[in-house]
């Protein structure tokens, strides 16, 4: 087994008690296993890219030592602040969630969630200290914790047979393993109503900033980062913006989630004058992204919000009408057009997924193995970028097989059950967050980034902690 495989299995095994138990000894051992596993994976996976960067620390030992000292001191100071003021942790997590920094290393370009990784590193230091002194407050995730642990564990195990082990290791190291830990830490915060208001304020402020940048881009016809969008705007009949994001669909998804949260609070607290203005600005900013997936995500979130206040007969009737209209619209669109054109090439990618499923019916192609498995035996097996999946459920069953799909569905079901049946807090808060989760889930049907988006894990953690009754919270702390 490679270092990445060993590290992934060790880290995933360590996450299980962090997500699902409150026993201090098990959690301490789990944290140690998670930290060691992540370090082993990073050392194995990043060895070659780091080696290709032309920086020789040995030629400047003083500078290297000074930089390391500053980094350690900054991490320690941030950990002290995080432990002293937990509210700032929630605000930092919300603020860091959309921030993706374009980096170039080892001949590869990537947009990494560097600020979020920095926050997680601080939380890891805090967690290590609290476990050491014995005053850690474990989360109470219930069924969500078990389902998340099962999904991450099976994903890590699948790396041993993945068709693309490097891509699978990237998925685990940069998303599943750190965000699984983030889920546990955010769920342990148990924020007050004031904390939630502040967090929503940060989310809305970011949305307004992103919308302002989008308006500027539309007015000046100047787009950042993404050459594909820049070239596409030269030939399209409309001008598409991406604000401060690389991908316009990711920008649109963030705005959809923000709009759903604002609308949900406005419905529950009846603050329409201010909310209408905010919603208009946010929606205008989202619309300029011309992202179909994000608009569908917004519609799905709105339906879930409506279902929480409309009579059941109205909800059922609306769902039936939407289904009929959607099928009729699809039939009209397909008439005289290829399915490939109607679905913006999504149908081809889904057919690739079914090919993988047929060839790997039991264990799947392994995490990260979708593209290589889809192209195996074709004339161009190396063109993995052209076969990247855009649909999370198809990706799950293609890479993780039936057991992975079962864990995925169990996680979704546990989130919905916790939001609907929880006994703590106010029910409307959980329903608003469930609507935001519905938006993320709908987006993932067209853009495979459900588990890669920190918002998924943050909202899941908040739903779990808000569903915790005062009595259960006391038992979990004891």
CSV table of C-alpha atoms in Angstrom, one decimal:
chain,number,residue,atom,x,y,z
A,1,UNK,CA,0.0,0.0,0.0
A,2,UNK,CA,1.2,3.5,-0.7
A,3,UNK,CA,1.6,6.2,1.9
A,4,UNK,CA,-1.5,8.0,0.7
A,5,UNK,CA,-3.6,4.8,1.0
A,6,UNK,CA,-2.3,4.1,4.5
A,7,UNK,CA,-2.7,7.8,5.6
A,8,UNK,CA,-6.3,8.0,4.1
A,9,UNK,CA,-7.5,4.8,6.0
A,10,UNK,CA,-5.8,6.0,9.2
A,11,UNK,CA,-7.3,9.5,9.0
A,12,UNK,CA,-10.8,8.2,8.1
A,13,UNK,CA,-10.7,5.7,11.0
A,14,UNK,CA,-9.7,8.6,13.3
A,15,UNK,CA,-12.6,10.7,12.1
A,16,UNK,CA,-15.1,8.1,13.1
A,17,UNK,CA,-14.9,8.7,16.9
A,18,UNK,CA,-14.6,12.4,16.4
A,19,UNK,CA,-17.9,12.4,14.5
A,20,UNK,CA,-19.8,9.7,16.3
A,21,UNK,CA,-18.7,9.3,20.0
A,22,UNK,CA,-18.3,11.4,23.1
A,23,UNK,CA,-15.8,9.1,24.9
A,24,UNK,CA,-12.7,11.2,25.6
A,25,UNK,CA,-10.2,8.3,25.2
A,26,UNK,CA,-11.6,7.3,21.8
A,27,UNK,CA,-11.7,10.9,20.6
A,28,UNK,CA,-8.2,11.5,21.7
A,29,UNK,CA,-7.0,8.4,19.8
A,30,UNK,CA,-9.1,9.4,16.9
A,31,UNK,CA,-7.7,12.9,16.7
A,32,UNK,CA,-4.2,11.5,16.8
A,33,UNK,CA,-5.0,9.1,14.0
A,34,UNK,CA,-6.7,11.7,11.9
A,35,UNK,CA,-3.7,14.2,12.3
A,36,UNK,CA,-1.1,11.6,11.6
A,37,UNK,CA,-3.0,10.2,8.6
A,38,UNK,CA,-3.4,13.7,7.1
A,39,UNK,CA,0.3,14.4,7.5
A,40,UNK,CA,1.2,11.1,5.9
A,41,UNK,CA,-1.0,11.8,3.0
A,42,UNK,CA,0.3,15.3,2.5
A,43,UNK,CA,3.9,14.1,2.6
A,44,UNK,CA,3.2,11.4,0.1
A,45,UNK,CA,0.9,13.4,-2.3
A,46,UNK,CA,2.7,16.7,-2.2
A,47,UNK,CA,6.2,15.4,-2.4
A,48,UNK,CA,6.6,15.7,-6.1
A,49,UNK,CA,4.8,19.1,-6.7
A,50,UNK,CA,6.7,20.6,-3.8
A,51,UNK,CA,10.0,19.2,-5.1
A,52,UNK,CA,9.5,20.9,-8.4
A,53,UNK,CA,9.1,24.4,-6.9
A,54,UNK,CA,12.4,26.1,-7.2
A,55,UNK,CA,12.8,27.2,-3.7
A,56,UNK,CA,15.9,26.1,-1.8
A,57,UNK,CA,15.3,26.8,1.9
A,58,UNK,CA,18.8,25.5,2.8
A,59,UNK,CA,20.3,28.5,0.9
A,60,UNK,CA,18.4,30.9,3.1
A,61,UNK,CA,18.2,29.2,6.5
A,62,UNK,CA,17.6,32.5,8.4
A,63,UNK,CA,14.7,33.4,6.2
A,64,UNK,CA,13.2,29.9,6.4
A,65,UNK,CA,13.6,29.8,10.2
A,66,UNK,CA,12.0,33.3,10.6
A,67,UNK,CA,9.1,32.3,8.3
A,68,UNK,CA,8.5,29.1,10.3
A,69,UNK,CA,8.7,31.0,13.6
A,70,UNK,CA,6.2,33.6,12.4
A,71,UNK,CA,3.8,30.9,11.1
A,72,UNK,CA,4.0,29.0,14.4
A,73,UNK,CA,3.4,32.1,16.5
A,74,UNK,CA,0.5,33.2,14.3
A,75,UNK,CA,-1.1,29.7,14.6
A,76,UNK,CA,-0.7,29.7,18.3
A,77,UNK,CA,-2.2,33.2,18.7
A,78,UNK,CA,-5.1,32.3,16.4
A,79,UNK,CA,-5.7,29.1,18.5
A,80,UNK,CA,-5.8,31.2,21.7
A,81,UNK,CA,-8.3,33.6,20.2
A,82,UNK,CA,-10.5,30.7,18.8
A,83,UNK,CA,-10.6,29.0,22.2
A,84,UNK,CA,-11.4,32.3,24.0
A,85,UNK,CA,-14.1,33.5,21.6
A,86,UNK,CA,-15.9,30.6,19.9
A,87,UNK,CA,-18.2,33.1,18.1
A,88,UNK,CA,-15.2,34.3,16.1
A,89,UNK,CA,-14.6,30.7,14.9
A,90,UNK,CA,-18.1,30.5,13.4
A,91,UNK,CA,-17.6,33.9,11.7
A,92,UNK,CA,-14.2,32.9,10.4
A,93,UNK,CA,-15.6,29.6,9.0
A,94,UNK,CA,-18.4,31.4,7.2
A,95,UNK,CA,-16.1,34.1,5.8
A,96,UNK,CA,-13.5,31.5,4.6
A,97,UNK,CA,-16.0,29.1,3.0
A,98,UNK,CA,-16.2,30.9,-0.4
A,99,UNK,CA,-12.5,32.0,-0.6
A,100,UNK,CA,-10.6,30.1,-3.3
A,101,UNK,CA,-7.0,31.2,-4.0
A,102,UNK,CA,-5.5,30.3,-7.4
A,103,UNK,CA,-2.1,28.7,-6.9
A,104,UNK,CA,0.4,27.3,-9.4
A,105,UNK,CA,2.7,24.5,-8.2
A,106,UNK,CA,4.5,21.7,-9.9
A,107,UNK,CA,3.1,22.6,-13.3
A,108,UNK,CA,-0.5,22.4,-12.1
A,109,UNK,CA,-3.0,25.2,-11.5
A,110,UNK,CA,-5.6,24.8,-8.7
A,111,UNK,CA,-8.0,27.0,-6.9
A,112,UNK,CA,-7.6,26.0,-3.3
A,113,UNK,CA,-9.6,26.9,-0.2
A,114,UNK,CA,-6.5,28.2,1.5
A,115,UNK,CA,-8.2,30.4,4.1
A,116,UNK,CA,-10.5,27.5,5.1
A,117,UNK,CA,-7.5,25.2,5.5
A,118,UNK,CA,-5.9,27.8,7.8
A,119,UNK,CA,-9.0,27.9,9.9
A,120,UNK,CA,-9.1,24.1,10.1
A,121,UNK,CA,-5.4,24.1,11.2
A,122,UNK,CA,-6.3,26.5,14.0
A,123,UNK,CA,-9.2,24.3,15.0
A,124,UNK,CA,-6.9,21.3,15.0
A,125,UNK,CA,-4.6,23.0,17.5
A,126,UNK,CA,-7.5,24.0,19.7
A,127,UNK,CA,-8.9,20.5,19.6
A,128,UNK,CA,-5.5,19.0,20.5
A,129,UNK,CA,-5.2,21.3,23.5
A,130,UNK,CA,-8.7,20.6,24.7
A,131,UNK,CA,-8.3,16.9,24.5
A,132,UNK,CA,-5.0,17.2,26.3
A,133,UNK,CA,-6.4,19.1,29.2
A,134,UNK,CA,-9.7,17.2,29.2
A,135,UNK,CA,-12.2,20.0,28.7
A,136,UNK,CA,-13.2,19.4,25.1
A,137,UNK,CA,-16.9,19.7,24.3
A,138,UNK,CA,-17.8,16.9,21.8
A,139,UNK,CA,-20.4,17.4,19.2
A,140,UNK,CA,-23.7,15.5,19.2
A,141,UNK,CA,-24.2,14.6,15.6
A,142,UNK,CA,-26.3,11.5,16.1
A,143,UNK,CA,-27.2,9.7,12.9
A,144,UNK,CA,-25.5,12.4,10.8
A,145,UNK,CA,-22.1,11.6,12.5
A,146,UNK,CA,-22.4,7.9,11.8
A,147,UNK,CA,-23.5,8.4,8.2
A,148,UNK,CA,-20.7,10.9,7.6
A,149,UNK,CA,-18.1,8.5,9.2
A,150,UNK,CA,-19.3,5.6,7.0
A,151,UNK,CA,-19.2,7.6,3.8
A,152,UNK,CA,-15.7,9.0,4.5
A,153,UNK,CA,-14.4,5.6,5.7
A,154,UNK,CA,-15.7,3.8,2.6
A,155,UNK,CA,-14.3,6.5,0.4
A,156,UNK,CA,-10.8,6.2,2.0
A,157,UNK,CA,-10.9,2.4,1.7
A,158,UNK,CA,-11.9,2.7,-2.0
A,159,UNK,CA,-8.6,4.5,-2.6
A,160,UNK,CA,-6.9,1.1,-2.5
A,161,UNK,CA,-8.6,0.1,-5.7
A,162,UNK,CA,-9.1,3.5,-7.3
A,163,UNK,CA,-8.6,3.8,-11.1
A,164,UNK,CA,-6.9,7.2,-10.4
A,165,UNK,CA,-5.2,7.0,-7.0
A,166,UNK,CA,-3.6,10.5,-7.2
A,167,UNK,CA,-7.0,12.2,-7.9
A,168,UNK,CA,-8.6,10.1,-5.2
A,169,UNK,CA,-5.9,11.2,-2.7
A,170,UNK,CA,-6.5,14.8,-3.7
A,171,UNK,CA,-10.2,14.4,-3.0
A,172,UNK,CA,-9.6,12.9,0.4
A,173,UNK,CA,-6.8,15.2,1.5
A,174,UNK,CA,-8.4,18.5,0.4
A,175,UNK,CA,-12.1,17.8,1.0
A,176,UNK,CA,-13.4,14.7,2.8
A,177,UNK,CA,-10.9,14.5,5.6
A,178,UNK,CA,-10.5,18.2,6.5
A,179,UNK,CA,-14.2,19.0,6.0
A,180,UNK,CA,-15.2,15.9,8.1
A,181,UNK,CA,-13.1,17.3,10.9
A,182,UNK,CA,-14.7,20.8,10.3
A,183,UNK,CA,-18.2,19.1,10.6
A,184,UNK,CA,-17.3,17.9,14.1
A,185,UNK,CA,-15.8,21.1,15.3
A,186,UNK,CA,-18.6,23.4,14.0
A,187,UNK,CA,-21.2,21.0,15.5
A,188,UNK,CA,-19.5,21.4,18.9
A,189,UNK,CA,-19.8,25.2,18.9
A,190,UNK,CA,-23.5,25.2,19.7
A,191,UNK,CA,-24.0,28.9,18.6
A,192,UNK,CA,-26.5,31.2,20.2
A,193,UNK,CA,-29.1,33.1,18.3
A,194,UNK,CA,-26.8,36.1,18.3
A,195,UNK,CA,-24.0,34.1,16.9
A,196,UNK,CA,-26.3,32.9,14.0
A,197,UNK,CA,-27.3,36.5,13.3
A,198,UNK,CA,-23.7,37.5,13.1
A,199,UNK,CA,-22.9,34.6,10.8
A,200,UNK,CA,-25.8,35.4,8.5
A,201,UNK,CA,-24.6,39.0,8.5
A,202,UNK,CA,-21.1,37.9,7.3
A,203,UNK,CA,-22.8,35.7,4.6
A,204,UNK,CA,-24.9,38.6,3.4
A,205,UNK,CA,-22.1,41.1,3.5
A,206,UNK,CA,-20.0,38.7,1.3
A,207,UNK,CA,-23.0,38.3,-1.0
A,208,UNK,CA,-23.3,42.1,-1.4
A,209,UNK,CA,-19.6,42.5,-2.1
A,210,UNK,CA,-19.7,39.7,-4.7
A,211,UNK,CA,-22.8,41.3,-6.3
A,212,UNK,CA,-21.1,44.7,-6.4
A,213,UNK,CA,-18.1,43.1,-8.2
A,214,UNK,CA,-20.4,41.3,-10.6
A,215,UNK,CA,-22.2,44.6,-11.4
A,216,UNK,CA,-18.8,46.2,-12.1
A,217,UNK,CA,-17.8,43.4,-14.3
A,218,UNK,CA,-21.0,43.6,-16.3
A,219,UNK,CA,-20.7,47.4,-16.7
A,220,UNK,CA,-17.0,47.3,-17.7
A,221,UNK,CA,-17.2,44.0,-19.6
A,222,UNK,CA,-14.1,42.8,-17.7
A,223,UNK,CA,-14.0,39.3,-16.1
A,224,UNK,CA,-11.3,37.9,-13.8
A,225,UNK,CA,-9.5,34.6,-13.6
A,226,UNK,CA,-11.3,32.4,-16.1
A,227,UNK,CA,-10.1,32.4,-19.7
A,228,UNK,CA,-12.9,30.2,-20.8
A,229,UNK,CA,-15.5,32.7,-19.6
A,230,UNK,CA,-13.5,35.6,-21.2
A,231,UNK,CA,-13.4,33.9,-24.6
A,232,UNK,CA,-17.0,32.7,-24.3
A,233,UNK,CA,-18.2,36.3,-23.7
A,234,UNK,CA,-16.6,37.4,-27.0
A,235,UNK,CA,-19.0,35.1,-28.9
A,236,UNK,CA,-22.1,34.8,-26.7
A,237,UNK,CA,-25.2,36.9,-27.0
A,238,UNK,CA,-25.0,37.8,-23.3
A,239,UNK,CA,-22.2,38.7,-21.0
A,240,UNK,CA,-21.5,36.3,-18.1
A,241,UNK,CA,-19.7,37.3,-14.9
A,242,UNK,CA,-18.0,35.3,-12.2
A,243,UNK,CA,-17.4,38.0,-9.6
A,244,UNK,CA,-14.4,37.1,-7.4
A,245,UNK,CA,-14.8,33.4,-8.2
A,246,UNK,CA,-13.1,31.4,-10.9
A,247,UNK,CA,-16.2,29.5,-11.9
A,248,UNK,CA,-19.5,31.4,-12.5
A,249,UNK,CA,-21.5,28.4,-11.4
A,250,UNK,CA,-19.8,28.4,-8.0
A,251,UNK,CA,-20.5,32.1,-7.6
A,252,UNK,CA,-24.1,31.5,-8.6
A,253,UNK,CA,-24.4,28.7,-6.1
A,254,UNK,CA,-23.1,30.9,-3.2
A,255,UNK,CA,-25.6,33.6,-4.1
A,256,UNK,CA,-28.4,31.1,-4.3
A,257,UNK,CA,-27.6,29.8,-0.8
A,258,UNK,CA,-27.4,33.4,0.5
A,259,UNK,CA,-30.7,34.3,-1.0
A,260,UNK,CA,-32.5,31.3,0.5
A,261,UNK,CA,-31.1,32.1,4.0
A,262,UNK,CA,-32.2,35.7,3.7
A,263,UNK,CA,-35.6,34.8,2.4
A,264,UNK,CA,-36.1,32.2,5.1
A,265,UNK,CA,-35.3,34.6,7.9
A,266,UNK,CA,-37.6,37.2,6.3
A,267,UNK,CA,-40.5,34.7,6.2
A,268,UNK,CA,-39.9,33.6,9.8
A,269,UNK,CA,-39.2,37.0,11.4
A,270,UNK,CA,-41.4,39.2,9.0
A,271,UNK,CA,-38.7,41.7,8.1
A,272,UNK,CA,-39.7,42.2,4.5
A,273,UNK,CA,-38.8,45.9,3.8
A,274,UNK,CA,-35.1,45.3,4.3
A,275,UNK,CA,-35.2,41.8,3.0
A,276,UNK,CA,-36.8,42.7,-0.3
A,277,UNK,CA,-34.1,45.2,-1.1
A,278,UNK,CA,-31.4,42.6,-0.2
A,279,UNK,CA,-33.0,39.9,-2.2
A,280,UNK,CA,-33.3,42.1,-5.2
A,281,UNK,CA,-29.7,43.0,-5.1
A,282,UNK,CA,-28.5,39.5,-4.5
A,283,UNK,CA,-30.7,38.0,-7.2
A,284,UNK,CA,-29.6,40.6,-9.7
A,285,UNK,CA,-26.0,39.7,-8.9
A,286,UNK,CA,-26.7,36.0,-9.3
A,287,UNK,CA,-28.6,36.4,-12.5
A,288,UNK,CA,-25.6,37.9,-14.3
A,289,UNK,CA,-23.7,34.7,-13.8
A,290,UNK,CA,-26.1,33.0,-16.2
A,291,UNK,CA,-25.7,29.7,-14.3
A,292,UNK,CA,-28.6,27.4,-15.0
A,293,UNK,CA,-27.6,25.1,-12.1
A,294,UNK,CA,-27.6,27.9,-9.6
A,295,UNK,CA,-31.0,29.2,-10.7
A,296,UNK,CA,-32.4,25.6,-10.4
A,297,UNK,CA,-30.8,25.4,-6.9
A,298,UNK,CA,-32.5,28.7,-6.0
A,299,UNK,CA,-35.8,27.3,-7.2
A,300,UNK,CA,-35.4,24.1,-5.2
A,301,UNK,CA,-34.5,26.0,-2.0
A,302,UNK,CA,-37.5,28.3,-2.5
A,303,UNK,CA,-39.8,25.2,-2.9
A,304,UNK,CA,-38.5,23.8,0.4
A,305,UNK,CA,-39.1,27.1,2.1
A,306,UNK,CA,-42.6,27.3,0.7
A,307,UNK,CA,-43.3,23.7,1.8
A,308,UNK,CA,-42.6,24.8,5.4
A,309,UNK,CA,-45.4,27.3,5.3
A,310,UNK,CA,-47.9,26.3,2.6
A,311,UNK,CA,-50.7,23.7,3.2
A,312,UNK,CA,-49.7,20.1,2.3
A,313,UNK,CA,-52.2,20.0,-0.6
A,314,UNK,CA,-50.7,23.1,-2.1
A,315,UNK,CA,-47.2,21.7,-1.9
A,316,UNK,CA,-48.3,18.4,-3.5
A,317,UNK,CA,-50.2,20.3,-6.3
A,318,UNK,CA,-47.2,22.6,-7.0
A,319,UNK,CA,-44.8,19.6,-7.1
A,320,UNK,CA,-47.1,17.9,-9.6
A,321,UNK,CA,-47.4,21.0,-11.8
A,322,UNK,CA,-43.7,21.5,-11.8
A,323,UNK,CA,-43.1,17.9,-12.8
A,324,UNK,CA,-45.6,18.1,-15.7
A,325,UNK,CA,-44.3,21.5,-16.9
A,326,UNK,CA,-40.7,20.3,-16.6
A,327,UNK,CA,-41.3,17.1,-18.6
A,328,UNK,CA,-43.3,19.1,-21.2
A,329,UNK,CA,-40.5,21.6,-21.5
A,330,UNK,CA,-37.9,18.9,-21.9
A,331,UNK,CA,-39.9,17.2,-24.6
A,332,UNK,CA,-40.3,20.5,-26.5
A,333,UNK,CA,-36.6,21.2,-26.1
A,334,UNK,CA,-35.5,17.7,-27.2
A,335,UNK,CA,-37.7,17.8,-30.3
A,336,UNK,CA,-35.4,18.6,-33.2
A,337,UNK,CA,-32.3,18.7,-31.0
A,338,UNK,CA,-29.8,16.2,-29.7
A,339,UNK,CA,-29.9,15.3,-26.0
A,340,UNK,CA,-26.3,16.3,-25.9
A,341,UNK,CA,-27.1,19.9,-27.0
A,342,UNK,CA,-30.2,20.2,-24.8
A,343,UNK,CA,-28.3,19.2,-21.6
A,344,UNK,CA,-25.1,21.1,-22.4
A,345,UNK,CA,-23.2,17.9,-22.9
A,346,UNK,CA,-24.4,16.6,-19.5
A,347,UNK,CA,-26.0,13.5,-21.1
A,348,UNK,CA,-22.7,12.4,-22.5
A,349,UNK,CA,-21.1,12.7,-19.1
A,350,UNK,CA,-23.9,10.7,-17.5
A,351,UNK,CA,-23.5,8.0,-20.1
A,352,UNK,CA,-19.9,7.9,-19.1
A,353,UNK,CA,-21.0,7.3,-15.6
A,354,UNK,CA,-23.2,4.4,-16.5
A,355,UNK,CA,-20.3,2.9,-18.4
A,356,UNK,CA,-18.2,3.0,-15.2
A,357,UNK,CA,-21.0,1.5,-13.2
A,358,UNK,CA,-21.4,-1.4,-15.6
A,359,UNK,CA,-17.6,-2.1,-15.5
A,360,UNK,CA,-17.3,-1.7,-11.7
A,361,UNK,CA,-20.7,-2.8,-10.3
A,362,UNK,CA,-19.7,-3.8,-6.8
A,363,UNK,CA,-17.0,-1.6,-5.4
A,364,UNK,CA,-17.0,1.2,-8.0
A,365,UNK,CA,-13.9,2.6,-9.7
A,366,UNK,CA,-12.7,4.0,-6.4
A,367,UNK,CA,-12.7,7.6,-5.2
A,368,UNK,CA,-11.4,10.0,-7.9
A,369,UNK,CA,-11.4,7.2,-10.5
A,370,UNK,CA,-14.4,8.3,-12.5
A,371,UNK,CA,-12.6,9.9,-15.4
A,372,UNK,CA,-9.9,7.3,-16.0
A,373,UNK,CA,-12.4,4.5,-15.6
A,374,UNK,CA,-14.8,6.2,-18.1
A,375,UNK,CA,-12.0,6.5,-20.7
A,376,UNK,CA,-10.5,3.1,-20.2
A,377,UNK,CA,-10.3,1.3,-23.5
A,378,UNK,CA,-11.1,4.3,-25.6
A,379,UNK,CA,-8.9,6.0,-28.2
A,380,UNK,CA,-7.9,8.8,-25.8
A,381,UNK,CA,-7.6,7.3,-22.3
A,382,UNK,CA,-5.5,10.2,-21.1
A,383,UNK,CA,-8.0,13.0,-21.7
A,384,UNK,CA,-9.4,12.8,-18.2
A,385,UNK,CA,-10.5,16.4,-18.0
A,386,UNK,CA,-13.0,15.8,-20.8
A,387,UNK,CA,-14.7,13.0,-18.9
A,388,UNK,CA,-15.0,14.7,-15.5
A,389,UNK,CA,-18.4,14.0,-13.8
A,390,UNK,CA,-20.9,16.8,-13.3
A,391,UNK,CA,-23.5,14.8,-11.3
A,392,UNK,CA,-22.8,13.9,-7.6
A,393,UNK,CA,-25.1,10.9,-7.3
A,394,UNK,CA,-23.8,9.3,-10.5
A,395,UNK,CA,-20.2,10.0,-9.4
A,396,UNK,CA,-20.9,8.4,-6.0
A,397,UNK,CA,-22.3,5.2,-7.3
A,398,UNK,CA,-19.7,5.0,-10.1
A,399,UNK,CA,-16.8,5.5,-7.8
A,400,UNK,CA,-18.0,4.0,-4.5
A,401,UNK,CA,-20.5,1.4,-5.7
A,402,UNK,CA,-23.8,0.4,-4.0
A,403,UNK,CA,-22.4,0.7,-0.5
A,404,UNK,CA,-21.1,4.2,-1.2
A,405,UNK,CA,-24.5,5.2,-2.6
A,406,UNK,CA,-26.2,3.7,0.5
A,407,UNK,CA,-23.9,5.8,2.8
A,408,UNK,CA,-24.6,8.9,0.7
A,409,UNK,CA,-28.4,8.4,0.9
A,410,UNK,CA,-28.1,7.7,4.6
A,411,UNK,CA,-26.3,11.0,5.1
A,412,UNK,CA,-29.0,12.9,3.2
A,413,UNK,CA,-31.8,11.2,5.0
A,414,UNK,CA,-30.2,11.8,8.4
A,415,UNK,CA,-29.8,15.5,7.7
A,416,UNK,CA,-33.4,15.8,6.6
A,417,UNK,CA,-34.7,13.8,9.6
A,418,UNK,CA,-32.6,15.8,12.0
A,419,UNK,CA,-33.9,19.1,10.6
A,420,UNK,CA,-37.5,18.0,10.6
A,421,UNK,CA,-37.6,16.0,13.9
A,422,UNK,CA,-35.0,17.7,16.1
A,423,UNK,CA,-36.2,18.9,19.5
A,424,UNK,CA,-33.8,21.8,20.2
A,425,UNK,CA,-33.9,25.4,19.2
A,426,UNK,CA,-36.5,26.9,16.9
A,427,UNK,CA,-37.8,24.7,14.1
A,428,UNK,CA,-37.8,27.5,11.5
A,429,UNK,CA,-34.1,27.9,11.9
A,430,UNK,CA,-33.5,24.2,10.9
A,431,UNK,CA,-36.0,24.4,8.1
A,432,UNK,CA,-34.2,27.5,6.6
A,433,UNK,CA,-30.9,25.7,6.7
A,434,UNK,CA,-32.5,22.6,5.2
A,435,UNK,CA,-33.8,24.7,2.3
A,436,UNK,CA,-30.2,26.0,1.8
A,437,UNK,CA,-29.1,22.4,1.8
A,438,UNK,CA,-31.7,21.6,-0.8
A,439,UNK,CA,-30.2,24.3,-3.0
A,440,UNK,CA,-26.7,22.8,-2.6
A,441,UNK,CA,-28.1,19.3,-3.3
A,442,UNK,CA,-29.9,20.5,-6.5
A,443,UNK,CA,-26.8,22.3,-7.7
A,444,UNK,CA,-24.8,19.0,-7.2
A,445,UNK,CA,-27.1,17.3,-9.8
A,446,UNK,CA,-25.5,19.5,-12.5
A,447,UNK,CA,-22.2,20.5,-10.9
A,448,UNK,CA,-20.3,17.8,-8.9
A,449,UNK,CA,-19.3,19.7,-5.9
A,450,UNK,CA,-21.6,18.7,-3.0
A,451,UNK,CA,-18.8,17.4,-0.8
A,452,UNK,CA,-16.2,19.9,-2.1
A,453,UNK,CA,-18.2,22.9,-0.9
A,454,UNK,CA,-17.5,23.8,2.8
A,455,UNK,CA,-21.1,25.2,3.0
A,456,UNK,CA,-22.4,21.7,2.8
A,457,UNK,CA,-20.5,20.6,5.9
A,458,UNK,CA,-21.1,23.9,7.8
A,459,UNK,CA,-24.9,23.8,7.2
A,460,UNK,CA,-25.0,20.1,8.2
A,461,UNK,CA,-23.2,20.9,11.4
A,462,UNK,CA,-25.5,23.8,12.3
A,463,UNK,CA,-28.6,21.7,11.6
A,464,UNK,CA,-27.3,19.0,13.9
A,465,UNK,CA,-26.4,21.4,16.7
A,466,UNK,CA,-29.6,23.3,16.5
A,467,UNK,CA,-31.6,20.1,16.7
A,468,UNK,CA,-29.9,19.2,20.0
A,469,UNK,CA,-32.3,19.7,22.9
A,470,UNK,CA,-31.0,21.4,26.1
A,471,UNK,CA,-31.1,18.0,28.0
A,472,UNK,CA,-29.1,16.2,25.3
A,473,UNK,CA,-26.7,19.1,25.1
A,474,UNK,CA,-26.0,18.7,28.8
A,475,UNK,CA,-25.5,14.9,28.5
A,476,UNK,CA,-23.2,15.4,25.6
A,477,UNK,CA,-21.1,17.9,27.6
A,478,UNK,CA,-20.9,15.6,30.6
